[in-house]
Short mmCIF file of C-alpha atoms in Angstrom, two decimals:
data_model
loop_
_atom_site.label_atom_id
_atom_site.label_comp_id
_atom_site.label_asym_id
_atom_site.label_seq_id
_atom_site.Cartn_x
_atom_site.Cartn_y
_atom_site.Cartn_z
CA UNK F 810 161.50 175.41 60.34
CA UNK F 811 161.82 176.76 63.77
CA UNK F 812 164.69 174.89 65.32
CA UNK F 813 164.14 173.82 69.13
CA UNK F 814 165.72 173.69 71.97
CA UNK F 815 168.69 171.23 71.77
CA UNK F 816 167.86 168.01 73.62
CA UNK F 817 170.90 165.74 75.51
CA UNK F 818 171.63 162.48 74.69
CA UNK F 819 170.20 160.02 76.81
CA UNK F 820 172.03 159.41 79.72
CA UNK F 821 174.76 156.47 79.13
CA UNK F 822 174.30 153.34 79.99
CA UNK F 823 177.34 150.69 80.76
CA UNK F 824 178.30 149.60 77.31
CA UNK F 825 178.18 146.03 76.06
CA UNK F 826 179.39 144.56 72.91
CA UNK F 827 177.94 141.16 71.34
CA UNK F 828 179.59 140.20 67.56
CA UNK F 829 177.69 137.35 66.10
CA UNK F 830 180.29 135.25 63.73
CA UNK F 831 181.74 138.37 62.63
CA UNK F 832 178.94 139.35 60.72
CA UNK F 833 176.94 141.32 63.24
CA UNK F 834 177.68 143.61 65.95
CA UNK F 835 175.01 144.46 69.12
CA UNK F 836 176.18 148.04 70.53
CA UNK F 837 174.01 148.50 73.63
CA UNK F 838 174.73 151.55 75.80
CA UNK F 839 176.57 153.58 73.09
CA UNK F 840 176.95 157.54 72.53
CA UNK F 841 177.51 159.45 69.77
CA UNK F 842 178.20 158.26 66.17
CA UNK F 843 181.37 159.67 64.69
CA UNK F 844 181.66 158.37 61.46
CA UNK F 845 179.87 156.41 59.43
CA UNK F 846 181.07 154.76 56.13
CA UNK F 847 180.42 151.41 54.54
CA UNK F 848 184.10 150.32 55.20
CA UNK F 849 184.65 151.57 58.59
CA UNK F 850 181.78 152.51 61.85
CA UNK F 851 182.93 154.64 64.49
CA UNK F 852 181.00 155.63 68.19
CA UNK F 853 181.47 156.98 71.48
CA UNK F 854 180.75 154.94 74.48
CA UNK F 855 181.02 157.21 77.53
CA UNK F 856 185.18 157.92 77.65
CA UNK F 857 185.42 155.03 75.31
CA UNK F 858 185.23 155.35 71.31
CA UNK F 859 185.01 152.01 69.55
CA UNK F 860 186.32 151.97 65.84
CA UNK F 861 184.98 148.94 63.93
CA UNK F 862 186.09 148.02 60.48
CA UNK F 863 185.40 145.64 57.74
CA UNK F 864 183.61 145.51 54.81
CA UNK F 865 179.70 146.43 53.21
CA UNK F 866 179.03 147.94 56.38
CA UNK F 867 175.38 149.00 57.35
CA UNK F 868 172.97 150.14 60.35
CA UNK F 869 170.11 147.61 60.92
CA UNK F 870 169.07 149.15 63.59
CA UNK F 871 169.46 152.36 65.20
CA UNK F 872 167.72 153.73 68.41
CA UNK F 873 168.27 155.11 71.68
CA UNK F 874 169.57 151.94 73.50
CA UNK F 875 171.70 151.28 70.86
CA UNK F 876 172.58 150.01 67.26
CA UNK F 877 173.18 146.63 64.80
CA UNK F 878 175.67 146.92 62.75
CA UNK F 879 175.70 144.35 60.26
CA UNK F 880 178.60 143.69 57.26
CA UNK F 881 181.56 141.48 57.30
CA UNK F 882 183.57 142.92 60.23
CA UNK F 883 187.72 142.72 60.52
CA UNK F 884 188.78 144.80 62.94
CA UNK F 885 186.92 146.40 66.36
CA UNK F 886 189.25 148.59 67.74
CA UNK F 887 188.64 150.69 71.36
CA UNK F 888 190.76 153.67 72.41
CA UNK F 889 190.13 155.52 75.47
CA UNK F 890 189.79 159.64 75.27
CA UNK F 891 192.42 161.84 77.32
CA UNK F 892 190.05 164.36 79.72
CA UNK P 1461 157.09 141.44 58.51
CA UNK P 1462 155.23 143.79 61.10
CA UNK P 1463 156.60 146.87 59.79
CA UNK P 1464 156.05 146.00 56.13
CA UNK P 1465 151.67 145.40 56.77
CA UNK P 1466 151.61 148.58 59.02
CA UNK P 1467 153.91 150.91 55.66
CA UNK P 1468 157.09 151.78 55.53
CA UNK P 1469 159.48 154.18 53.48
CA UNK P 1470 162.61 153.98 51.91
CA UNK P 1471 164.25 157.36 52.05
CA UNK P 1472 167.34 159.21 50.82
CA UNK P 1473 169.37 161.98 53.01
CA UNK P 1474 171.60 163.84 50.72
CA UNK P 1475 174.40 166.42 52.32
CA UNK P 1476 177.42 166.36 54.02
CA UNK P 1477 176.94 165.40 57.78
CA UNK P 1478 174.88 162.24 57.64
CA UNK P 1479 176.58 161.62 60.80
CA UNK P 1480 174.81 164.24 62.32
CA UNK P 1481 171.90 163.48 60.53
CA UNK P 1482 171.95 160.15 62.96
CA UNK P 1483 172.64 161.61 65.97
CA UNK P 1484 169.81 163.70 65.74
CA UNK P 1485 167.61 161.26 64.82
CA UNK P 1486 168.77 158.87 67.94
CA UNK P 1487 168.05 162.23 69.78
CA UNK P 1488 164.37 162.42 68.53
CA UNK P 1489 164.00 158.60 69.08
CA UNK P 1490 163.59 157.97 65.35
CA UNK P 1491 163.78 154.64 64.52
CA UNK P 1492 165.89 153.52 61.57
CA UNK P 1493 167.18 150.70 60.01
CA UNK P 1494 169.00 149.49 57.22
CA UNK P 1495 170.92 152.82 57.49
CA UNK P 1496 173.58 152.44 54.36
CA UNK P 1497 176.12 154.98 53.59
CA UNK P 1498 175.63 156.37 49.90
CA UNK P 1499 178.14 158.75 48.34
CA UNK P 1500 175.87 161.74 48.80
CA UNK P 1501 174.49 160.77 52.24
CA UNK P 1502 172.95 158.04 53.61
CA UNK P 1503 169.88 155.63 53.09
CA UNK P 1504 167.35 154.15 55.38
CA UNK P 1505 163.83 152.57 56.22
CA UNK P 1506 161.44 154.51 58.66
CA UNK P 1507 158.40 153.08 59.85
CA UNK P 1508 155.62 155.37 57.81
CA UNK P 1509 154.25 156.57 61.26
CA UNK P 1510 157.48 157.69 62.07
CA UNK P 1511 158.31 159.84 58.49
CA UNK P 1512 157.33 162.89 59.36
CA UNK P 1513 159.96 163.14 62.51
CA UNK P 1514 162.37 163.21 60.07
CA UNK P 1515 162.12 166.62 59.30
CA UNK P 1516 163.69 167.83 62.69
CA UNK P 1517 166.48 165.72 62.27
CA UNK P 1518 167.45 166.34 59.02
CA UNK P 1519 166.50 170.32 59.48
CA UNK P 1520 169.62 170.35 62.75
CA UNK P 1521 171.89 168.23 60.45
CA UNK P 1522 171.18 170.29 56.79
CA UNK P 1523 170.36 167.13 55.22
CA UNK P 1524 167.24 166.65 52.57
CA UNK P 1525 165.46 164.18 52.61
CA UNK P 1526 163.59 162.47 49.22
CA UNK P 1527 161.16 159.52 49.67
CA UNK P 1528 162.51 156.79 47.57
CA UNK P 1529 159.81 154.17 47.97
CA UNK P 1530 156.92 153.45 50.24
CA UNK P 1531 155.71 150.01 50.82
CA UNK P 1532 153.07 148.75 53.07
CA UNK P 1533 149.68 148.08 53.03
CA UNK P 1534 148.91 151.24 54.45
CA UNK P 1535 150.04 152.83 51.06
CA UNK P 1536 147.93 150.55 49.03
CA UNK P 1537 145.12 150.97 51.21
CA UNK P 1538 145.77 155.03 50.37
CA UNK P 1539 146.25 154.29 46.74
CA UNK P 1540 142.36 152.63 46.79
CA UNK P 1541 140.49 154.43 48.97
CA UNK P 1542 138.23 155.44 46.92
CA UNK P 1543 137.95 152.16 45.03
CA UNK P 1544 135.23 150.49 47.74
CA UNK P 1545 134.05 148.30 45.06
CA UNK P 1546 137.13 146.43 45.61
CA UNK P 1547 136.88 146.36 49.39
CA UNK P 1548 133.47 145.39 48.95
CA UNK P 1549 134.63 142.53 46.47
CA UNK P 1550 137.39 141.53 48.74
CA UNK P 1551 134.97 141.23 52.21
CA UNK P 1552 132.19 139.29 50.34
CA UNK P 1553 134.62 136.87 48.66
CA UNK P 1554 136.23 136.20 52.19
CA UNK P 1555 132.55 135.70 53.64
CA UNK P 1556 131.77 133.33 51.10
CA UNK P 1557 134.43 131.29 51.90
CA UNK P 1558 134.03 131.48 55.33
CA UNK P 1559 130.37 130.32 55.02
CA UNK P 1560 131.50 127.74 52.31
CA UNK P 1561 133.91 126.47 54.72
CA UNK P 1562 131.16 125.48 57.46
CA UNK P 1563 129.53 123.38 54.78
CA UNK P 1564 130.70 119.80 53.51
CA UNK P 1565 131.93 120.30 50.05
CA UNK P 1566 133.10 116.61 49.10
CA UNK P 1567 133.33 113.04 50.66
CA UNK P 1568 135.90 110.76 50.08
CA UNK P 1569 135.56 107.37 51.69
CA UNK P 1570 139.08 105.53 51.60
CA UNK P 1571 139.90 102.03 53.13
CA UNK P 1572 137.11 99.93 51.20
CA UNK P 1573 138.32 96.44 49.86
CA UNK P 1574 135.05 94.62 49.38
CA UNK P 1575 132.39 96.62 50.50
CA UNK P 1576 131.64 99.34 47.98
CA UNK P 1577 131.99 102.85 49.23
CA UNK P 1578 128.83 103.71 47.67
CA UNK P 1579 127.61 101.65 50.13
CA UNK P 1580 128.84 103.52 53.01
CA UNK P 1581 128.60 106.65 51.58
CA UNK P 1582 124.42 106.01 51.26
CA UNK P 1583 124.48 105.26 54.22
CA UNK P 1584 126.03 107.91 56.13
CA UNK P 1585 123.38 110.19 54.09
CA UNK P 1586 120.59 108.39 55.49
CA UNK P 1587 122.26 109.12 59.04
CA UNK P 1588 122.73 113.11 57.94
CA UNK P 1589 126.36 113.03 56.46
CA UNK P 1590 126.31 113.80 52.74
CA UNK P 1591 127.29 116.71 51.24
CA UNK P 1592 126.08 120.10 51.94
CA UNK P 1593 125.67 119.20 55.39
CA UNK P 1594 126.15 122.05 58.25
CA UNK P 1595 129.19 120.95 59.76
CA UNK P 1596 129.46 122.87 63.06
CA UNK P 1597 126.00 121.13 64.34
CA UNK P 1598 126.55 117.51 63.13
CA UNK P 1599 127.78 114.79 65.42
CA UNK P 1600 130.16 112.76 64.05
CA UNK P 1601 130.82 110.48 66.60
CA UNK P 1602 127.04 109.80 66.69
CA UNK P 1603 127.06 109.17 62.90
CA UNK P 1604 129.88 106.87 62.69
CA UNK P 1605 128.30 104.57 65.85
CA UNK P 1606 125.44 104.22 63.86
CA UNK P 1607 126.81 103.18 60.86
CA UNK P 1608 129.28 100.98 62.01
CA UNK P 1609 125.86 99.19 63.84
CA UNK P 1610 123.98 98.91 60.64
CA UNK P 1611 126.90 97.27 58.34
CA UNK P 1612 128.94 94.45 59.86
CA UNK P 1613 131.30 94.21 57.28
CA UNK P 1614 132.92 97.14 59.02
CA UNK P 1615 134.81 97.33 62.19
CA UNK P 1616 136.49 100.62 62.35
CA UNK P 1617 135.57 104.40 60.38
CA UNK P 1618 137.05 107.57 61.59
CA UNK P 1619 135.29 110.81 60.11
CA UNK P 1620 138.38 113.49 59.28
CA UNK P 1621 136.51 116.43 58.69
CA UNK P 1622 139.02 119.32 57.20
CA UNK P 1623 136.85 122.88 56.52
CA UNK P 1624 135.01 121.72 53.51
CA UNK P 1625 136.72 118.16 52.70
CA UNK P 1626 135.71 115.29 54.67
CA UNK P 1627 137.85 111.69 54.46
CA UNK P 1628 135.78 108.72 55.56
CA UNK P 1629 138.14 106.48 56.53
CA UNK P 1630 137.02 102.29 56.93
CA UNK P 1631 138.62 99.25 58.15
CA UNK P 1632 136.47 96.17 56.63
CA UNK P 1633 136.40 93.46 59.10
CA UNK P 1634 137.56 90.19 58.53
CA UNK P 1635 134.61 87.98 57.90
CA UNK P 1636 133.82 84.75 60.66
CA UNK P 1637 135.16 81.63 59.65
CA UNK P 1638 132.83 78.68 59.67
CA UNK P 1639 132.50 76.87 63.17
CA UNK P 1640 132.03 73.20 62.98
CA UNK P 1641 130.24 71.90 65.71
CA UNK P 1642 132.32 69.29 67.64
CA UNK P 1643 129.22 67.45 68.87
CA UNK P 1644 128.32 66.64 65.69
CA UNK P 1645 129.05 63.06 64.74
CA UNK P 1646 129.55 62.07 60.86
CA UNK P 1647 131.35 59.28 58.54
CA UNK P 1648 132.99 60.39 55.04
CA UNK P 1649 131.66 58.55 52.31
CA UNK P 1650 132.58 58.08 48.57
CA UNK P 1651 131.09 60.93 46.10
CA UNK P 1652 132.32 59.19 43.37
CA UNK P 1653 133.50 55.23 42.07
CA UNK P 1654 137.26 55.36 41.61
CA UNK P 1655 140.71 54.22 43.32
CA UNK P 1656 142.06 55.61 46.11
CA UNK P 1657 145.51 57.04 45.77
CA UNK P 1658 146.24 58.65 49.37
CA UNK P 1659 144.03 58.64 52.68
CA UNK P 1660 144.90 61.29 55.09
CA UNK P 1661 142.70 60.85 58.09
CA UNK P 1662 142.52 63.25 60.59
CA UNK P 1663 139.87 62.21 62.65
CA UNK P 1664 137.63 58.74 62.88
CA UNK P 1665 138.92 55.47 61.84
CA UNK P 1666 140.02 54.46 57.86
CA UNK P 1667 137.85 52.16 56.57
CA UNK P 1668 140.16 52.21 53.39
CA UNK P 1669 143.67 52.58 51.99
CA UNK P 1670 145.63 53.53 48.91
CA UNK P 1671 144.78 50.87 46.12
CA UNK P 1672 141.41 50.09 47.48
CA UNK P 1673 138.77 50.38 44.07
CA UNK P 1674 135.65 52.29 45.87
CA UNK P 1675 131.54 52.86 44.37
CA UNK P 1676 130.09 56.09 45.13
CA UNK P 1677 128.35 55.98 48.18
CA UNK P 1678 130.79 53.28 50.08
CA UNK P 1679 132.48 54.06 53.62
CA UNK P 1680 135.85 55.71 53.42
CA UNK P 1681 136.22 56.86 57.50
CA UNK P 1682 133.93 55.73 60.01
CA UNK P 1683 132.64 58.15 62.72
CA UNK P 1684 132.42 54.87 65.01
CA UNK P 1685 135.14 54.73 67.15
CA UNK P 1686 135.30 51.61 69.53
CA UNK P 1687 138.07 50.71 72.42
CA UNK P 1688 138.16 48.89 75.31
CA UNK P 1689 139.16 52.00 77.46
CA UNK P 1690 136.47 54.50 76.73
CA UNK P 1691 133.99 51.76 74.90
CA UNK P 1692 131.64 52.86 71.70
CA UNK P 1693 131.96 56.60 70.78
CA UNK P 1694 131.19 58.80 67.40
CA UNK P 1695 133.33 61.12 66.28
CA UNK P 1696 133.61 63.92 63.42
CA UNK P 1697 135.20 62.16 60.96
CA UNK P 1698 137.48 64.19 59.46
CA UNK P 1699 140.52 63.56 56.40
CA UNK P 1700 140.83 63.78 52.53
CA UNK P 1701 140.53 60.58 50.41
CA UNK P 1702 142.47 61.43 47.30
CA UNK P 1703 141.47 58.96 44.44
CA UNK P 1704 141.33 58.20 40.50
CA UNK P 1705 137.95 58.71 39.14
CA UNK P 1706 136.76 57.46 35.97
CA UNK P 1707 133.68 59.57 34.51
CA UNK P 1708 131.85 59.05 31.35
CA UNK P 1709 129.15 61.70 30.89
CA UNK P 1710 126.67 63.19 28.25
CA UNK P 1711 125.77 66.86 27.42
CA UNK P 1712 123.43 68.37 25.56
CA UNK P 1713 124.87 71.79 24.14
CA UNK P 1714 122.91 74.88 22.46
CA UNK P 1715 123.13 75.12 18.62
CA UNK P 1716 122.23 78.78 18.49
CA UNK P 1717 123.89 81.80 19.46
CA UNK P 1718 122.06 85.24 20.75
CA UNK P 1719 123.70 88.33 19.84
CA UNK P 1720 123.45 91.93 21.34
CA UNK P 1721 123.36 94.47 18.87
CA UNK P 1722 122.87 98.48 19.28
CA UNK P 1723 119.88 99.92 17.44
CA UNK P 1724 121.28 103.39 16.93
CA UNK P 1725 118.68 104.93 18.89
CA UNK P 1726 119.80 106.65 22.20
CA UNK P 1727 118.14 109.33 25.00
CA UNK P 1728 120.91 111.45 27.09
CA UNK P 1729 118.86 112.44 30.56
CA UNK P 1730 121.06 115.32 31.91
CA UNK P 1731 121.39 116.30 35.43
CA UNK P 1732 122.77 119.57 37.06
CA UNK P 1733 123.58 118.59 41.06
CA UNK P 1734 124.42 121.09 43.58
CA UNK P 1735 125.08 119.78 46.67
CA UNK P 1736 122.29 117.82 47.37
CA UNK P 1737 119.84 119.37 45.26
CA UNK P 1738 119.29 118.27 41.63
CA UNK P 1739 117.85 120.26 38.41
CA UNK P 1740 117.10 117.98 35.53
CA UNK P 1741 118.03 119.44 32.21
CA UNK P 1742 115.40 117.14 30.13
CA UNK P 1743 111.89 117.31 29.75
CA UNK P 1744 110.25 113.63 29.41
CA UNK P 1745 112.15 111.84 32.07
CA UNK P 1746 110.15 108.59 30.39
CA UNK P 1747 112.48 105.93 28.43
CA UNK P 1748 110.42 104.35 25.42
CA UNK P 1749 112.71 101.02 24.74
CA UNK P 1750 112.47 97.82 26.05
CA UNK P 1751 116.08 96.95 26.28
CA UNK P 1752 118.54 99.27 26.80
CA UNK P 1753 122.10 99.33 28.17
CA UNK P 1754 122.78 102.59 30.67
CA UNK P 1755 126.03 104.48 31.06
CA UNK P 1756 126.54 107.39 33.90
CA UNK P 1757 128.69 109.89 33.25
CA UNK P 1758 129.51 112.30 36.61
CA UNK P 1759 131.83 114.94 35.50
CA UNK P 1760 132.51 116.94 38.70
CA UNK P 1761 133.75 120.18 38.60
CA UNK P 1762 137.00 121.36 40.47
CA UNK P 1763 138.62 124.68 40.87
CA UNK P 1764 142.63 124.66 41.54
CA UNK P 1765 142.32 121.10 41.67
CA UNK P 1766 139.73 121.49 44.86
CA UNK P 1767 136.71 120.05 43.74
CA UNK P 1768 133.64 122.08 43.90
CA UNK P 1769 129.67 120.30 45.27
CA UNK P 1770 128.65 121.23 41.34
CA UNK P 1771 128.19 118.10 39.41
CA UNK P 1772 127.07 117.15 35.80
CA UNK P 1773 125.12 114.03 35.73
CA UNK P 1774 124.67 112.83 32.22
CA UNK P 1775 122.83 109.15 31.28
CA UNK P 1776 122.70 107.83 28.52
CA UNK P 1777 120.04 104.89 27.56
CA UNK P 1778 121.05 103.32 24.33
CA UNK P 1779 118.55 101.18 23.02
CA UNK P 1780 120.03 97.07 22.77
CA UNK P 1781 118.21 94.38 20.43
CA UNK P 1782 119.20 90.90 20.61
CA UNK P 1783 118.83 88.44 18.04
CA UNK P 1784 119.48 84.49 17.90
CA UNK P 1785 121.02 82.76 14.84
CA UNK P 1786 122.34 79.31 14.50
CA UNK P 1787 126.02 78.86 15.97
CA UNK P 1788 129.06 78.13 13.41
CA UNK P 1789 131.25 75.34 13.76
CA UNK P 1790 133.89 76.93 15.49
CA UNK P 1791 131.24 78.69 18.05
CA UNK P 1792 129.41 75.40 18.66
CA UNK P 1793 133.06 73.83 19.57
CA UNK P 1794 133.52 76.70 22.13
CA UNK P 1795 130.18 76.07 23.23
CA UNK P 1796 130.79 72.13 24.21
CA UNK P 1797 134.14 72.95 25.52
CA UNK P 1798 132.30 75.56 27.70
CA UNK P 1799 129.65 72.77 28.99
CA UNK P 1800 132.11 70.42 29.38
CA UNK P 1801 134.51 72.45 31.81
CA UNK P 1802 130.75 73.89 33.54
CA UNK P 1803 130.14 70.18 34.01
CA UNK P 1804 133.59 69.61 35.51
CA UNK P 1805 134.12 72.16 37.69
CA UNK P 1806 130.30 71.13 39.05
CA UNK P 1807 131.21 68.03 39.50
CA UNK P 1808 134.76 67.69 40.57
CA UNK P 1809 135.40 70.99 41.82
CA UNK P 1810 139.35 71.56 41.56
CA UNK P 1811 140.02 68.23 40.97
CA UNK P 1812 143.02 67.22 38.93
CA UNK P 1813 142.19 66.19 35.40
CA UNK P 1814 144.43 63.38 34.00
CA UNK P 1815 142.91 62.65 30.60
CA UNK P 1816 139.97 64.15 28.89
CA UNK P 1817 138.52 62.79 25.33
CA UNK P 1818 135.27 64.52 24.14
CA UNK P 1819 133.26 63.85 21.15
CA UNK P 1820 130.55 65.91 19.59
CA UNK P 1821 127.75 64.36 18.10
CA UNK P 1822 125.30 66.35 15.91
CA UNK P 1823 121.73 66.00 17.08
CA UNK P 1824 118.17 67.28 14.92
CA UNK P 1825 118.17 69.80 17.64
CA UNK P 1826 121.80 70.82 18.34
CA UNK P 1827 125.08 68.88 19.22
CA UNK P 1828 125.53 66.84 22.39
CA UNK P 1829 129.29 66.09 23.81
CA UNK P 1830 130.11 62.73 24.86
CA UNK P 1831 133.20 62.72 27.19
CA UNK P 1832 135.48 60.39 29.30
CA UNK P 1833 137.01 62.10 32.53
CA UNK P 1834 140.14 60.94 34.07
CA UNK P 1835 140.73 62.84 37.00
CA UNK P 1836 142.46 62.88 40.60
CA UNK P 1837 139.91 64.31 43.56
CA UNK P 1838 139.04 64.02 47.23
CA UNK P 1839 135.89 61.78 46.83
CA UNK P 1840 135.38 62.29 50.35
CA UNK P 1841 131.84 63.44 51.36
CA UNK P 1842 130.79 63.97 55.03
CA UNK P 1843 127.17 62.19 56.41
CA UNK P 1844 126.00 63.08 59.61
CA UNK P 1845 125.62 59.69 61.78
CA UNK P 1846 122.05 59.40 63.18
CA UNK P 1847 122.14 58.22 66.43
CA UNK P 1848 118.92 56.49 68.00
CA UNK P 1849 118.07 59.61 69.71
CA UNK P 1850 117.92 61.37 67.05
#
């Protein structure tokens, strides 16, 4: 297959966090996935990347505004990139 | 729940930037969910619409993709297309219920304590309720006016009608208790000879008191009421004259007995109903005994417990003789002590019965009972006073 023309990622919008009794996590605004394992979730929010960790982690939902993660979360950690 | 009528597939990408694999996907506006991380990639759901923008995705991230499962009732609908027998099947069913469902398929009339709800139920067929009826064009309200006009005893019915099952529901009324006219003057009298034990008068003025020996017929409260205030007036006389009463009485009791007795020799009649039309399963609908004894049997057929407007009618006439033969002791002692409470309970009503001594005589054409009755009983008996009006 032919590839295309590289598309951007949709421009980003201000990023807000909602974590539902530590079970679920509502990313809205978010970039870029980094890594994705079942023990650990990482994404880019604009200069932001947010690290979250726990346990029998999984994407309900992903799409352009945003993802679900759902599992048994421990830790959300944010660190800011250098420019 | 959406997502699952319209199809959807489970799906496996296998390499080593799943990752990237989402990225692109979020690029192409490909909707996932339940994205799980495997050890050789990843897993997800895709809407079935949605499948084949996977290829892009996985193409930029050099991840293959392998359907895992589809689900949906778009898939079924694929896996029986060209089964239109079954579509047929399914359409026609769901029409015959439909129609089924705008006809009364059974009538249950709850609430009835003394009237019987075959009763009602007759009725509200000669008004147009029975079953089979059309529901959508029948008024109900109508219907339940006009039976509640033609039978008193009722005084509230509510038709539930619910698709195919209707509940009648009644409320008997409570019947109207006897008025006594006020303006009607009358004296109690003795019914029977005895001695009076207790006189409760509640009206009228005691012509007698407890210890008094009475005859039948005497005065026991006078309706005649006399003072100097209001002068001569007549009352209702109204109380209850409790008194001893001697009785010595005579009956004449039958020496024979007359048995019922089956002859062996039965007809079944058989009847298939369908709503309300009926196909008789016999030929000579004629019944050649004289006496017979009849027993319905309705057996109505149900499906899942719902039951269904078939029913299976089945009467049987069974052919009764009865033959008289002269009574043995012990039946001719069961048939005085039978006269002899008919005669009491005529008589004396609930009365109180204080001794009772019978004696059965044999007779060329039976036995006769001779008895002596002691017994405690209101001997009062009202008697209109005439007036000279009247």
């Amino acid at each position: 297959m032919k590839p295309t023309k590289k598309k951007p990622l949709p421009p980003a919008r201000s990023l807000q966090l909602y974590v539902h009794a530590g079970r679920e996590l509502i990313a809205e605004g978010c970039g870029t996935i980094l890594q994705f394992d079942d023990s650990r979730i990482r994404f880019q929010a604009g200069k932001l990347e947010i690290s979250v960790d726990g346990t029998d982690l999984a994407i309900q939902q992903l799409g352009l505004s945003g993802l679900i993660i759902r599992g048994i979360l421990t830790d959300i950690h944010f660190s800011s990139q250098k420019e | 729940m959406l997502a699952r009528l319209l199809g959807q597939v489970v799906f496996r990408a296998e390499g080593p930037f799943p990752e990237r694999f989402l990225n692109a996907c979020r690029k192409e506006n490909v909707p996932l969910q339940r994205v799980r991380r495997l050890p050789e990639g990843l897993s997800a759901e895709i809407p079935a619409g949605h499948f084949k923008a996977l290829r892009l995705p996985a193409y930029r991230s050099r991840m293959r993709v392998r359907v895992a499962q589809k689900r949906g009732a778009g898939f079924v609908r694929h896996r029986y297309r060209k089964r239109w027998g079954l579509a047929l099947g399914t359409l026609l069913t769901l029409g015959i219920l439909w129609v089924s469902s705008l006809f009364i398929w059974n009538i249950e009339i709850t609430g009835c304590l003394q009237v019987d709800a075959q009763e009602v139920k007759q009725l509200l067929e000669t008004h147009g309720f029975h079953e089979g009826v059309f529901t959508p064009k029948m008024d109900v309200l109508r219907i339940r006016d006009a039976v509640l006009l033609e039978m008193p005893e009722l005084i509230w019915m509510a038709i539930n009608i619910s698709g195919s099952y209707a509940e009648v529901q009644v409320r008997e009324s409570v019947p109207k208790p006897e008025i006594v006219p006020e303006d009607c003057p009358q004296n109690l009298i003795a019914a029977a000879d005895g001695t009076v034990l207790s006189a409760t008068v509640k009206n009228g003025n005691a012509a007698v008191k407890a210890g008094d020996t009475v005859t039948k017929g005497q005065l026991l409260v006078s309706g005649v009421l006399d003072s100097k205030e209001e002068g001569l007036r007549l009352v209702r006389s109204e109380g209850q004259i409790m008194a001893r009463i001697y009785d010595r009485f005579t009956l004449r009791c039958p020496s024979v007995m007359e048995e019922k007795s089956f002859s062996g020799r039965k007809t079944t009649h058989t009847t298939l109903n369908f709503f309300q039309f009926s196909v008789n399963l016999f030929k000579n609908g004629s019944i050649s005994y004289s006496d017979y004894d009849t027993i319905k049997t309705v057996k109505r057929l149900s499906l899942f417990g719902v039951p269904l407007p078939i029913s299976y009618v089945s009467v049987c006439y069974e052919e009764t003789l009865f033959t008289t033969r002269p009574a043995t002791e012990d039946e001719q002692r069961l048939l005085c002590e039978k006269a002899v409470a008919d005669y009491i309970a005529a008589q004396y009503g609930a009365a109180e019965v204080l001794s009772l001594q019978t004696e059965m005589i044999p007779q060329e054409d039976g036995m006769s009972v001779q008895g002596e009755l002691q017994a405690v009983t209101d001997i009062a008996r009202a008697v209109p006073i005439l007036s000279s009006r009247e």
